[in-house]
PDB file of C-alpha atoms in Angstrom:
ATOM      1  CA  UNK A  26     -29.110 -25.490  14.949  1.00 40.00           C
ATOM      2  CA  UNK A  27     -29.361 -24.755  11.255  1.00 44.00           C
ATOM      3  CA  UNK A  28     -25.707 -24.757  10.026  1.00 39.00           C
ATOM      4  CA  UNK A  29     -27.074 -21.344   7.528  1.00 36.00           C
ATOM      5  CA  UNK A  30     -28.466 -19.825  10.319  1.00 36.00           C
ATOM      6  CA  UNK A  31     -25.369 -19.763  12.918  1.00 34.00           C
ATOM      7  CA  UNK A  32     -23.299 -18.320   9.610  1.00 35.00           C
ATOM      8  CA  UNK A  33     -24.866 -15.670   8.952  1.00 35.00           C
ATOM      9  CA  UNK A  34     -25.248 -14.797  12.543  1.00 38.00           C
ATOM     10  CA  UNK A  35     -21.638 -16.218  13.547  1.00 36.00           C
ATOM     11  CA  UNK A  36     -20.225 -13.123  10.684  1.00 39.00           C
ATOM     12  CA  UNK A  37     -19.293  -9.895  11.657  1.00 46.00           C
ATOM     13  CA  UNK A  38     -21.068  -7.311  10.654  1.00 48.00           C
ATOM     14  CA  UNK A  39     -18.591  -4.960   8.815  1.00 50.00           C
ATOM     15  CA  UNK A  40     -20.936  -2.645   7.175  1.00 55.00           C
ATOM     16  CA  UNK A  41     -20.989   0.386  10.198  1.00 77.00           C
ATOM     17  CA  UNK A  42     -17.810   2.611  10.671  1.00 88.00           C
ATOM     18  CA  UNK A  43     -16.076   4.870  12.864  1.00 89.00           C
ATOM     19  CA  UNK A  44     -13.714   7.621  13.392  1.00 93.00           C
ATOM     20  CA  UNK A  45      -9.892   5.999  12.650  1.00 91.00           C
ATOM     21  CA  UNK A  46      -7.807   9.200  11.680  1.00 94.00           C
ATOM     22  CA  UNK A  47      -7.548  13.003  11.871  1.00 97.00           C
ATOM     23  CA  UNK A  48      -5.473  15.031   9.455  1.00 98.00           C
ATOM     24  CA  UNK A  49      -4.599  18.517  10.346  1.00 97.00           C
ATOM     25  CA  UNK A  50      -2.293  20.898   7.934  1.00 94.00           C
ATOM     26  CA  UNK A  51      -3.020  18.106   5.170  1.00 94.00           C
ATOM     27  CA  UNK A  52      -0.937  15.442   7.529  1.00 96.00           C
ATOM     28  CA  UNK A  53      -2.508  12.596   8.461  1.00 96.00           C
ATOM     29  CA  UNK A  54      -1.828  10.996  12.283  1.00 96.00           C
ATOM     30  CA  UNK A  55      -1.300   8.198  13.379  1.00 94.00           C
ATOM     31  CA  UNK A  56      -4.366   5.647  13.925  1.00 91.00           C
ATOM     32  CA  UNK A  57      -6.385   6.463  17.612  1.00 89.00           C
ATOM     33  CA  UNK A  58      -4.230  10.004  18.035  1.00 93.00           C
ATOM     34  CA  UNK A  59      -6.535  12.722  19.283  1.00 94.00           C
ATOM     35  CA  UNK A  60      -9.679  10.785  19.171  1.00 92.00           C
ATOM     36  CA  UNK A  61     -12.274   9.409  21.982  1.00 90.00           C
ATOM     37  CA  UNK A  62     -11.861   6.029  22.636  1.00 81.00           C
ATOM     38  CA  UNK A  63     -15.369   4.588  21.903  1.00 73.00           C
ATOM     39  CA  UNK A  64     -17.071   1.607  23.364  1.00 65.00           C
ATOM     40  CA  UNK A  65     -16.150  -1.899  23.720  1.00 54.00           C
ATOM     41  CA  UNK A  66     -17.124  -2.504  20.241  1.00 59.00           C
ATOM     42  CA  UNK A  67     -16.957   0.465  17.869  1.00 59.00           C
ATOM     43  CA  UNK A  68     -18.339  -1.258  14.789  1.00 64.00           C
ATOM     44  CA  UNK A  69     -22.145  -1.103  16.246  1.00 79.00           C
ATOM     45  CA  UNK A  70     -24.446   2.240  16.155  1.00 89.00           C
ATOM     46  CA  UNK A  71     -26.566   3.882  18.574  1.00 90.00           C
ATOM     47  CA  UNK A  72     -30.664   4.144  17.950  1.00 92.00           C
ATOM     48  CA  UNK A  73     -32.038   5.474  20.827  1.00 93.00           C
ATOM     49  CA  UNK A  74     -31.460   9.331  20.309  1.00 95.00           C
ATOM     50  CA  UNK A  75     -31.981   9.955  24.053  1.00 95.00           C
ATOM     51  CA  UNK A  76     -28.889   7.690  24.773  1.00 92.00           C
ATOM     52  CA  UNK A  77     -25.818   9.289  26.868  1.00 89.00           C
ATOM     53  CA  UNK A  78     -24.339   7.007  23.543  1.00 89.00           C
ATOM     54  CA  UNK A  79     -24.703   9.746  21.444  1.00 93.00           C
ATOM     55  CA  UNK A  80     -22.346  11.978  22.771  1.00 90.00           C
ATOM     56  CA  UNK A  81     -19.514  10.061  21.135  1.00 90.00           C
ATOM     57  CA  UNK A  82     -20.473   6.157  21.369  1.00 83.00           C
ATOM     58  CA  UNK A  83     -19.455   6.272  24.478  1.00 73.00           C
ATOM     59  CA  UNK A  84     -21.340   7.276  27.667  1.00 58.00           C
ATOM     60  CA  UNK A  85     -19.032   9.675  29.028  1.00 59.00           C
ATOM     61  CA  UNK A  86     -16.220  10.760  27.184  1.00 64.00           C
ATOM     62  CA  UNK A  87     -12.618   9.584  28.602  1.00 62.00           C
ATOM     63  CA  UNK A  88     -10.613  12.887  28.514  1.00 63.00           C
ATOM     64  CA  UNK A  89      -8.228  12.666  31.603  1.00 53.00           C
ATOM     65  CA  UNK A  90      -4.964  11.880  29.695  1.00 60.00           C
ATOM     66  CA  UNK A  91      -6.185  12.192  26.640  1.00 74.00           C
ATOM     67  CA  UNK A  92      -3.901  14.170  23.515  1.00 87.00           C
ATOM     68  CA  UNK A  93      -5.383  17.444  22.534  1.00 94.00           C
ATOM     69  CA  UNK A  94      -4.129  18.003  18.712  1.00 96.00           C
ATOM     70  CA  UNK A  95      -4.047  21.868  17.953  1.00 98.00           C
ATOM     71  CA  UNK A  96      -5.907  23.343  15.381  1.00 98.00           C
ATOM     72  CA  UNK A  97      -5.735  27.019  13.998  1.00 98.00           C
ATOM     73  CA  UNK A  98      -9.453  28.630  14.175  1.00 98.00           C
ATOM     74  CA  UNK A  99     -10.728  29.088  10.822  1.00 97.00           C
ATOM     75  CA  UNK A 100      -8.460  25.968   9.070  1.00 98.00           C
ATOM     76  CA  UNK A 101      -9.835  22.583   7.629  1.00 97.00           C
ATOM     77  CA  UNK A 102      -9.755  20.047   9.819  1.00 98.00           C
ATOM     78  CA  UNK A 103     -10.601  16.326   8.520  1.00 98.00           C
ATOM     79  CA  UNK A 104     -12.106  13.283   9.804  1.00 98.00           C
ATOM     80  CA  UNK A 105     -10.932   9.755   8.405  1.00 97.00           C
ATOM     81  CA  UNK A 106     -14.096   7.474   9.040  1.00 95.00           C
ATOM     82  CA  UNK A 107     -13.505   3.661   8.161  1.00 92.00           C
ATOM     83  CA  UNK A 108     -15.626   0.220   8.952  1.00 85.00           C
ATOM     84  CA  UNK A 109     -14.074  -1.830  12.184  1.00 76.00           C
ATOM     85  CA  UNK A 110     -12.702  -4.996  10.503  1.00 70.00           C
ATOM     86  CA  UNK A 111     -11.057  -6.336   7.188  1.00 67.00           C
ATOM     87  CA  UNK A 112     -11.961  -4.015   4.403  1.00 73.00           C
ATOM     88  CA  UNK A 113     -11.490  -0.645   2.249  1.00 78.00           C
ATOM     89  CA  UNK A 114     -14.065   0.525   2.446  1.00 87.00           C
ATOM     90  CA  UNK A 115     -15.191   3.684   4.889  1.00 90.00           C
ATOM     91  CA  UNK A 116     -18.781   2.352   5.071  1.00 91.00           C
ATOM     92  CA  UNK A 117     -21.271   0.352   3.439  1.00 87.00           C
ATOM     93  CA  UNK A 118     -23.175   1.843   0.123  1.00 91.00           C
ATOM     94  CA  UNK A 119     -26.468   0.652   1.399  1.00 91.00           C
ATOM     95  CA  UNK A 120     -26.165   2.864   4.274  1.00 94.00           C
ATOM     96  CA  UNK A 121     -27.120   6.390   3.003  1.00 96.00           C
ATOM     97  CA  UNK A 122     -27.620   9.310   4.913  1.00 97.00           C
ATOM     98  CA  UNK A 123     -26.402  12.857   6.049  1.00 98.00           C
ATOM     99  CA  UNK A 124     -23.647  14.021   7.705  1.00 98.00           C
ATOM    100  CA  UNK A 125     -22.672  16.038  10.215  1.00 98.00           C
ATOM    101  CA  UNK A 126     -20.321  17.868  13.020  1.00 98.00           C
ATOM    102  CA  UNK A 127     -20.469  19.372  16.149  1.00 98.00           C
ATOM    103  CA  UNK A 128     -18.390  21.280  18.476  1.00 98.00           C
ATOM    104  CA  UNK A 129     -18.525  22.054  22.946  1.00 97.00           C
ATOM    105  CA  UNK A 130     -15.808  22.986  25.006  1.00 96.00           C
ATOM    106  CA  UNK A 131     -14.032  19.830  26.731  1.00 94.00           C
ATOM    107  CA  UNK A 132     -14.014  21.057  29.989  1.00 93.00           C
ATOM    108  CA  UNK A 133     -17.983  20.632  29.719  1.00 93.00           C
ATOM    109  CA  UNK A 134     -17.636  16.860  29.037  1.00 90.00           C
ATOM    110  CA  UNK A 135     -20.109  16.999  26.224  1.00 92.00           C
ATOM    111  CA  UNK A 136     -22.643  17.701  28.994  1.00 92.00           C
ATOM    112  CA  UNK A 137     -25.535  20.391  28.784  1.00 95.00           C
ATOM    113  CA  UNK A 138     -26.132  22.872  26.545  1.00 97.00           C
ATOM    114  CA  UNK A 139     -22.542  22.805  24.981  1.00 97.00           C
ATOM    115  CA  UNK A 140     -22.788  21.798  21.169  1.00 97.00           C
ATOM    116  CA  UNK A 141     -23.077  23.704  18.500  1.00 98.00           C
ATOM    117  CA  UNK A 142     -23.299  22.654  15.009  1.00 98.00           C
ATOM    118  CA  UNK A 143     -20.335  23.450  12.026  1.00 98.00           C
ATOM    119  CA  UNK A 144     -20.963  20.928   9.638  1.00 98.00           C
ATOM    120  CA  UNK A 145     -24.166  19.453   7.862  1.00 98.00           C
ATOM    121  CA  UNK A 146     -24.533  17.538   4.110  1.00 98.00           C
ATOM    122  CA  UNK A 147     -27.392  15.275   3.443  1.00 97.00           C
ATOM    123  CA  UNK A 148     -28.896  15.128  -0.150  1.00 97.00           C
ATOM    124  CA  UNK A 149     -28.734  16.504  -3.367  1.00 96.00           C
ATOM    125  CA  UNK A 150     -31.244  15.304  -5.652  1.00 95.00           C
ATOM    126  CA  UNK A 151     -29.742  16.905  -8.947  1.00 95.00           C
ATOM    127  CA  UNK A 152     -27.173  14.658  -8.535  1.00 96.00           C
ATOM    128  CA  UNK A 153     -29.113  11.876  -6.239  1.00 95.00           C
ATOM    129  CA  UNK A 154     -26.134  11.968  -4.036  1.00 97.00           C
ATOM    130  CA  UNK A 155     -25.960  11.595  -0.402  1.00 97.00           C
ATOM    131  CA  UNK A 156     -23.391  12.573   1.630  1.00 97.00           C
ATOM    132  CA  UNK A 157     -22.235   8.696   2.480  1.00 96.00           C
ATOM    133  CA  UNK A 158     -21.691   8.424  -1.017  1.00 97.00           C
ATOM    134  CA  UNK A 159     -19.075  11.756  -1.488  1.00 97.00           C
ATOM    135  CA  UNK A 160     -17.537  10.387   1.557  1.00 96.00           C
ATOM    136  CA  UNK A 161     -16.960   6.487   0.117  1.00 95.00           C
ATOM    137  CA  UNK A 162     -15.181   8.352  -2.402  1.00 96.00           C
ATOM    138  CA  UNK A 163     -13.072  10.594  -0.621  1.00 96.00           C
ATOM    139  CA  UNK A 164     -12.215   7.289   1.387  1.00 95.00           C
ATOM    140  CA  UNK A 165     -13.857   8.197   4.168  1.00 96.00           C
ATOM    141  CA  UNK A 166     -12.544  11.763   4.625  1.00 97.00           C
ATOM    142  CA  UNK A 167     -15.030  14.079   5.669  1.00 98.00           C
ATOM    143  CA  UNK A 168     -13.390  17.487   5.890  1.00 98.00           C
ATOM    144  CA  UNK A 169     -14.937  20.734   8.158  1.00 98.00           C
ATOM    145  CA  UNK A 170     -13.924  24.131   8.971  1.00 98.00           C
ATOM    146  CA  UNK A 171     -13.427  25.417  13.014  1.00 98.00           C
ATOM    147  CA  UNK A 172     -15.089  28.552  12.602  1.00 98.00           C
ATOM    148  CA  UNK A 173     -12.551  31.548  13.122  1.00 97.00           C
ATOM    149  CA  UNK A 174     -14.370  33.310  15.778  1.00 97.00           C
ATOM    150  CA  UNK A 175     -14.479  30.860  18.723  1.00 98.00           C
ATOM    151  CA  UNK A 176     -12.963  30.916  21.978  1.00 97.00           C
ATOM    152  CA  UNK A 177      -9.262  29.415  21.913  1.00 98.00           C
ATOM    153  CA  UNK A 178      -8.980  26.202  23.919  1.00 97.00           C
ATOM    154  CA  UNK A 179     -10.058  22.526  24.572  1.00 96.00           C
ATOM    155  CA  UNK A 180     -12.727  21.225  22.417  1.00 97.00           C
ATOM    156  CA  UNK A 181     -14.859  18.046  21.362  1.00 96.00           C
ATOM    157  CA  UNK A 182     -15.427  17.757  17.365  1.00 97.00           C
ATOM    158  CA  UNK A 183     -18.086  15.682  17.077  1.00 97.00           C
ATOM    159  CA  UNK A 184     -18.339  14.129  13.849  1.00 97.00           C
ATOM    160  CA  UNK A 185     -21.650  12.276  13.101  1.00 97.00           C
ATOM    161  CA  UNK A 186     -22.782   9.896  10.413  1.00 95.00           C
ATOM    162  CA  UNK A 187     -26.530   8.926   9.978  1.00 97.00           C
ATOM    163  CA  UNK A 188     -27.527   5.936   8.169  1.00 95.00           C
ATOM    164  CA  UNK A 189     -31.401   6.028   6.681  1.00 97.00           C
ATOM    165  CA  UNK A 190     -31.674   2.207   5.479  1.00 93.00           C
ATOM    166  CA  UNK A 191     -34.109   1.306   8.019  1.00 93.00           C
ATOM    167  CA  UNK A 192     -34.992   4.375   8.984  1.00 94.00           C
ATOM    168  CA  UNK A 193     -38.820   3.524   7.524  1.00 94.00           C
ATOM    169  CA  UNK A 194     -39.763   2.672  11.004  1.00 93.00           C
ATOM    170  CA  UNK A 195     -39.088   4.523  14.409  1.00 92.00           C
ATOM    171  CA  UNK A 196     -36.731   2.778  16.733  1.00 91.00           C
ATOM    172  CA  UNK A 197     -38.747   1.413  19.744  1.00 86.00           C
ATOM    173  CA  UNK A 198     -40.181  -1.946  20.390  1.00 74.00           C
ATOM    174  CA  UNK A 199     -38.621  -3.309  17.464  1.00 82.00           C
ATOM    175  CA  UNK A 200     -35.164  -2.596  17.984  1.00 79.00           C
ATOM    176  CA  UNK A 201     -33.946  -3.654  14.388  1.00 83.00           C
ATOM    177  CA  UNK A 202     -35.709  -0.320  13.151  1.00 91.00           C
ATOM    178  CA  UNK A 203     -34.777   3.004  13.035  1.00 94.00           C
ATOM    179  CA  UNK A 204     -32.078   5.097  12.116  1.00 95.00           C
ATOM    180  CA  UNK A 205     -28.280   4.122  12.813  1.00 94.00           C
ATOM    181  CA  UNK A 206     -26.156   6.767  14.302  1.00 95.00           C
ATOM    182  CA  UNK A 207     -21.941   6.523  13.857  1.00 93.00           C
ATOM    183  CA  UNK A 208     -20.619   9.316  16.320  1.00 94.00           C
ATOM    184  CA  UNK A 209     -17.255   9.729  17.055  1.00 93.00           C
ATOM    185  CA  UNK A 210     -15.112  12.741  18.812  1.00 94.00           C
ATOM    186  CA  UNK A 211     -11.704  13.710  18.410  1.00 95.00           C
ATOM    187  CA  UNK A 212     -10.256  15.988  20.962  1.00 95.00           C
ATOM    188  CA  UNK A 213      -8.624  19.564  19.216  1.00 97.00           C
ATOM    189  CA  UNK A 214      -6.885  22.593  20.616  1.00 97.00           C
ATOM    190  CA  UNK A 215      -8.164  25.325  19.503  1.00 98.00           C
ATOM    191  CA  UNK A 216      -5.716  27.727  18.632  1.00 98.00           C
ATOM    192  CA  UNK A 217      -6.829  31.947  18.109  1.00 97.00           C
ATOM    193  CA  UNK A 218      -7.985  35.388  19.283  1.00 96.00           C
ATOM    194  CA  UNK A 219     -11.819  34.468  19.331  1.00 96.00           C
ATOM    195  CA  UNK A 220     -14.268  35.111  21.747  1.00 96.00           C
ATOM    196  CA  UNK A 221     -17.490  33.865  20.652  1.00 96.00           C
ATOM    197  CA  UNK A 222     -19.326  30.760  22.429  1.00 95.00           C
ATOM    198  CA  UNK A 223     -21.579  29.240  20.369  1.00 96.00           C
ATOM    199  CA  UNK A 224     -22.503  26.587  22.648  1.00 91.00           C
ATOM    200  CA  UNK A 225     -26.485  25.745  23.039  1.00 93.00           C
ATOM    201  CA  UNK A 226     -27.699  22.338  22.691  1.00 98.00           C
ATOM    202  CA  UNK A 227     -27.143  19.545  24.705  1.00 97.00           C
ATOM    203  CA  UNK A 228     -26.546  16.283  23.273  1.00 96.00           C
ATOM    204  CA  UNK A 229     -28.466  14.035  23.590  1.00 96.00           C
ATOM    205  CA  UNK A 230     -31.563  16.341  23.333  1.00 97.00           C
ATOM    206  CA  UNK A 231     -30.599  17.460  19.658  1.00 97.00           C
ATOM    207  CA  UNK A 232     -32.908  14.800  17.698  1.00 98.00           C
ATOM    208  CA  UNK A 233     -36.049  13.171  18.093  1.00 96.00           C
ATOM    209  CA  UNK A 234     -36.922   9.687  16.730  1.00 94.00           C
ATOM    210  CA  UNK A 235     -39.578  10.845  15.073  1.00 94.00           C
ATOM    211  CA  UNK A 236     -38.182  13.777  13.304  1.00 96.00           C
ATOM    212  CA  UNK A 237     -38.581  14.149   9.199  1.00 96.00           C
ATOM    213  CA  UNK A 238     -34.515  13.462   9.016  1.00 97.00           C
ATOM    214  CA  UNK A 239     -34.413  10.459  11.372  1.00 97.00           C
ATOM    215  CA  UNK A 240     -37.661   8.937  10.325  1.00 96.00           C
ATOM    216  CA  UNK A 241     -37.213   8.683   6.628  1.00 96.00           C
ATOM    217  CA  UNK A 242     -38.231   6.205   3.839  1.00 95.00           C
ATOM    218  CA  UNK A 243     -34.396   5.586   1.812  1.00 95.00           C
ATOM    219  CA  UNK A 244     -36.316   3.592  -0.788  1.00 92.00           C
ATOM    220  CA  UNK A 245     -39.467   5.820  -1.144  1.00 92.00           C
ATOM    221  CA  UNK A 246     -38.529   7.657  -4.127  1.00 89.00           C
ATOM    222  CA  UNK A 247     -38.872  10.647  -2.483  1.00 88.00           C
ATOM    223  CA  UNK A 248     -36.576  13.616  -4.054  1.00 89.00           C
ATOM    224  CA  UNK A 249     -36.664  16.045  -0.573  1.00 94.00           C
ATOM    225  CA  UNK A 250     -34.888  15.107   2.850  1.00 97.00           C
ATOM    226  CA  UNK A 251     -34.695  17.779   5.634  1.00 97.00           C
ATOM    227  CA  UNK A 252     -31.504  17.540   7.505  1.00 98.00           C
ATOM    228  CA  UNK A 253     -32.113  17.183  11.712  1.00 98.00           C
ATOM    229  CA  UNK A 254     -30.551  18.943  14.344  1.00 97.00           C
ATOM    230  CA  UNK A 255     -30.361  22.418  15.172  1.00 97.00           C
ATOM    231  CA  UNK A 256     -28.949  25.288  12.568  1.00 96.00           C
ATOM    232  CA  UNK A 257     -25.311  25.823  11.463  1.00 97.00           C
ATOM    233  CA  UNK A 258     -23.922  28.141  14.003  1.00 97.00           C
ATOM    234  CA  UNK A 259     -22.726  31.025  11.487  1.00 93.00           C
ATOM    235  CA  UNK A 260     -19.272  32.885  12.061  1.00 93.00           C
ATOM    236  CA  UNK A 261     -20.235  36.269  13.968  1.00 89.00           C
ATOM    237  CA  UNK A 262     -23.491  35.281  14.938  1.00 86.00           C
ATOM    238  CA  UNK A 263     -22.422  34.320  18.926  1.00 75.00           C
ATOM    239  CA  UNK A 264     -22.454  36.094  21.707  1.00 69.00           C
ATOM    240  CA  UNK A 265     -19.695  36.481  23.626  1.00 66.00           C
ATOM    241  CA  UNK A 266     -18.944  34.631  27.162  1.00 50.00           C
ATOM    242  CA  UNK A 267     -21.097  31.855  28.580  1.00 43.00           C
ATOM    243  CA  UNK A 268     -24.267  31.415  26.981  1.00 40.00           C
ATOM    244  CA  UNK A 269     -25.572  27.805  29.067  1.00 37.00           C
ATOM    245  CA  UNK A 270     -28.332  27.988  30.509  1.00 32.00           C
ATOM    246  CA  UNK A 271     -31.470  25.542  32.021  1.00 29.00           C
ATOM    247  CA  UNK A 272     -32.230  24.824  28.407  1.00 30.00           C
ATOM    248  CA  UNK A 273     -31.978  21.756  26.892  1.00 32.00           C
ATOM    249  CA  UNK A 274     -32.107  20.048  23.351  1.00 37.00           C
ATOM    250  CA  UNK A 275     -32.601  22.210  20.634  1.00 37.00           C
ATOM    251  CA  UNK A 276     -34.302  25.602  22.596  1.00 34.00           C
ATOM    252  CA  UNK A 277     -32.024  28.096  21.337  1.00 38.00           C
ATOM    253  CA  UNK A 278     -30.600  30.410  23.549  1.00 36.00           C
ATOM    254  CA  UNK A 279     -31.804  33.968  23.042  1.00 35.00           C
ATOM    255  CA  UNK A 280     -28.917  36.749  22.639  1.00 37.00           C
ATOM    256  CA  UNK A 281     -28.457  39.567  20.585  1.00 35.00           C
ATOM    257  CA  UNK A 282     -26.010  38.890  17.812  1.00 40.00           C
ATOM    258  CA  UNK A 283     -22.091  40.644  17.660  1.00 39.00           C
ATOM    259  CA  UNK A 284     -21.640  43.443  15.250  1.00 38.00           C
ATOM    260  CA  UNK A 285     -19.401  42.449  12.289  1.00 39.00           C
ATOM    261  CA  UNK A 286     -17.826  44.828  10.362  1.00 36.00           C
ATOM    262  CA  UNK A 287     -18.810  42.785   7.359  1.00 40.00           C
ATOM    263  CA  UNK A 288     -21.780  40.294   7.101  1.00 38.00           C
ATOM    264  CA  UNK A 289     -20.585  37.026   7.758  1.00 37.00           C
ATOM    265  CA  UNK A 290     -20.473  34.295   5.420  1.00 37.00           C
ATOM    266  CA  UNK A 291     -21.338  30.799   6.475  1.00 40.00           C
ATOM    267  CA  UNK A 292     -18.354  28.450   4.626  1.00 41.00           C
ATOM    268  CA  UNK A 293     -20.248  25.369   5.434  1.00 46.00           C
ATOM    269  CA  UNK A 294     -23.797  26.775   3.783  1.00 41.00           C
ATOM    270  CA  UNK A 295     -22.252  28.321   0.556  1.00 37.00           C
ATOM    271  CA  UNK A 296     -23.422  31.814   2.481  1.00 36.00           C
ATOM    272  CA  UNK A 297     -26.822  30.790   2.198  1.00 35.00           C
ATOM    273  CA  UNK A 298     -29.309  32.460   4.142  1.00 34.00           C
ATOM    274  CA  UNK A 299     -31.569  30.955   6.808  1.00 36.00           C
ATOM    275  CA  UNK A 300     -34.604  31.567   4.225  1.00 32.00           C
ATOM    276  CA  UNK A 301     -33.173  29.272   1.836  1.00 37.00           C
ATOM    277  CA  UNK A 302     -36.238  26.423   2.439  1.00 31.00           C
ATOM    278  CA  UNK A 303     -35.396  24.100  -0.525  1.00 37.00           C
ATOM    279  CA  UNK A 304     -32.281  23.716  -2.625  1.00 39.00           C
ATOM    280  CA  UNK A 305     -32.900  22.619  -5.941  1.00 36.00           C
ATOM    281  CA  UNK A 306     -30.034  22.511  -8.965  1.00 38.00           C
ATOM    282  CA  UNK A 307     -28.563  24.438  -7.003  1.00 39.00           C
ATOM    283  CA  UNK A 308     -31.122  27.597  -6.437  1.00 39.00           C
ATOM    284  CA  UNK A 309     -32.841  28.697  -3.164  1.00 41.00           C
ATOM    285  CA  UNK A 310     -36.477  28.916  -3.689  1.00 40.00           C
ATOM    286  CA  UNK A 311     -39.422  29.940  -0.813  1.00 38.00           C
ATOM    287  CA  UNK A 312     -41.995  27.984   0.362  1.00 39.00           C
ATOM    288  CA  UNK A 313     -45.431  29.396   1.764  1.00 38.00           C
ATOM    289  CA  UNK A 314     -45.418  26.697   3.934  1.00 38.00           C
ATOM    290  CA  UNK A 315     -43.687  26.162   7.119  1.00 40.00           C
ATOM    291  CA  UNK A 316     -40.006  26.327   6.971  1.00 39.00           C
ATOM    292  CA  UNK A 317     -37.851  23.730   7.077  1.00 41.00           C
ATOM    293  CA  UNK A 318     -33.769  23.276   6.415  1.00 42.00           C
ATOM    294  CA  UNK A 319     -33.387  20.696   3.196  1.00 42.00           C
ATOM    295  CA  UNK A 320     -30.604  18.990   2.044  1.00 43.00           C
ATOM    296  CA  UNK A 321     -28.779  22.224   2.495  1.00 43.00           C
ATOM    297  CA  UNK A 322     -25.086  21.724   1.421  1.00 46.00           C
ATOM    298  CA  UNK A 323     -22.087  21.797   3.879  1.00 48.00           C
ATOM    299  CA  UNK A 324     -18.383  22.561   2.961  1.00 47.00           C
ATOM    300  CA  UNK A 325     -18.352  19.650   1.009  1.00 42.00           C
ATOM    301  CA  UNK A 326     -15.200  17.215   1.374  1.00 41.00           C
ATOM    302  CA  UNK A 327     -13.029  17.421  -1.830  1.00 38.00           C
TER     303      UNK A 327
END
């Protein structure tokens, strides 16, 4: 065999990255604590977006005897994402994408229609910035609010990083193509007086290979990227007690919205409203054409 050839094959590929940390109250635990153990090898991705994988890289998550960290509803919570293997760095820089989070009770296994989105960031063209690239500088911190209304109690955080570099081609017969998907869960205690339950997507279900944010040319020059997945679930907006139902992926459930004294303000949009179709330096502008979420800021880690 070519001596090059085993080399390059015989190197570990240290480019991907999962979830090593949690910090809660600004402290940062110890390596593992509150998080689901992933697969044998947590340095690989998952493609295939109908994959029981996607849940957390890891077919079914391992809760029995897990630690549940408490959390205070409504406080930042932060992920620490870094590569498997020797290095500094969180991820590679040549795997650009979005990022997101996602929340479901624990006692639902990440099964059904239990998920409900918190967290999204993908691109912002005024400053050609992805969100991989804020979070290689923050080290691989990517930081997200609970929302304040939700049910107390045991819940996944799903926190999700896409990565777009071969994302020119859909993932099928050739399996080196498509986009590269870095889930990982940590397991919080959620600690209030809320009653809302978002929860109504199932995962996997939430993403289709062939969706504008999944199939997407990096290196096409092109200025506009719509982030996938269902909405942000918006503080207020839930109803109140279980809401699954035969659904699945990203059908919402239909309910009439709680009252709120005041209207409530999305942290993780910038109180955006859904109408916002393109952001642009910064501005919402309409579109006449069919409506579409892009590159709509989260709470972005600082």
């Amino acid at each position: 065999m070519n001596k090059f050839f085993f080399l390059i094959f015989a190197v570990p590929i240290w480019a991907h990255t999962y979830m090593t940390n949690v910090s809660i109250d600004g402290k940062k635990l110890e390596e593992n604590k509150c998080i689901v153990k992933p697969w044998n090898n947590e340095n690989f991705p998952e493609k295939d977006v109908t994959s029981k994988n996607m849940l957390c890289r890891s077919e079914s998550p391992q809760l029995n005897g897990g630690t549940f960290c408490d959390v205070q509803a409504g406080s930042k919570f932060v992920m620490h994402f870094h590569e498997s293997g020797p290095t500094d760095r969180a991820i590679s820089d040549s795997h650009k994408g979005p990022c997101l989070a996602y929340m479901a009770k624990a006692e639902s296994n990440g099964d059904g229609n239990v998920w409900f989105k918190i967290y999204e960031d993908g691109y912002d063209a005024s400053s050609d910035t992805w969100c991989v690239d804020t979070l290689i500088k923050n080290d691989g911190a990517l930081e997200v609010t609970i929302p304040a209304d939700i049910s107390p109690g045991n819940y996944l955080l799903r926190g999700e990083i896409i990565a777009l570099h071969e994302a020119d081609r859909v993932y099928g017969k050739d399996e080196d193509a498509g986009a590269e998907f870095f889930p990982s869960c940590a397991m919080i205690n959620v600690i209030g007086a809320g009653a809302a339950n978002p929860g109504q997507y199932a995962i996997p279900g939430i993403y289709d290979k062939s969706d504008p944010g999944i199939h997407f040319n990096l290196w096409g020059g092109d200025k506009s990227y719509e982030i996938p997945g269902p909405p942000l679930y918006v503080p207020g907006t839930a109803p109140v007690g279980n809401t699954n139902t035969t659904k699945i992926g990203i059908t919402p459930v239909v309910n009439a919205p709680v009252a709120a004294s005041n209207p409530p303000v999305n942290n993780n949009t910038g109180g955006k409203s859904k109408s916002c179709i393109k952001k642009r330096h910064n501005k919402c502008s309409s579109s006449s054409r069919k409506k579409k979420r892009s590159r709509s800021k989260g709470n972005k880690t600082t």
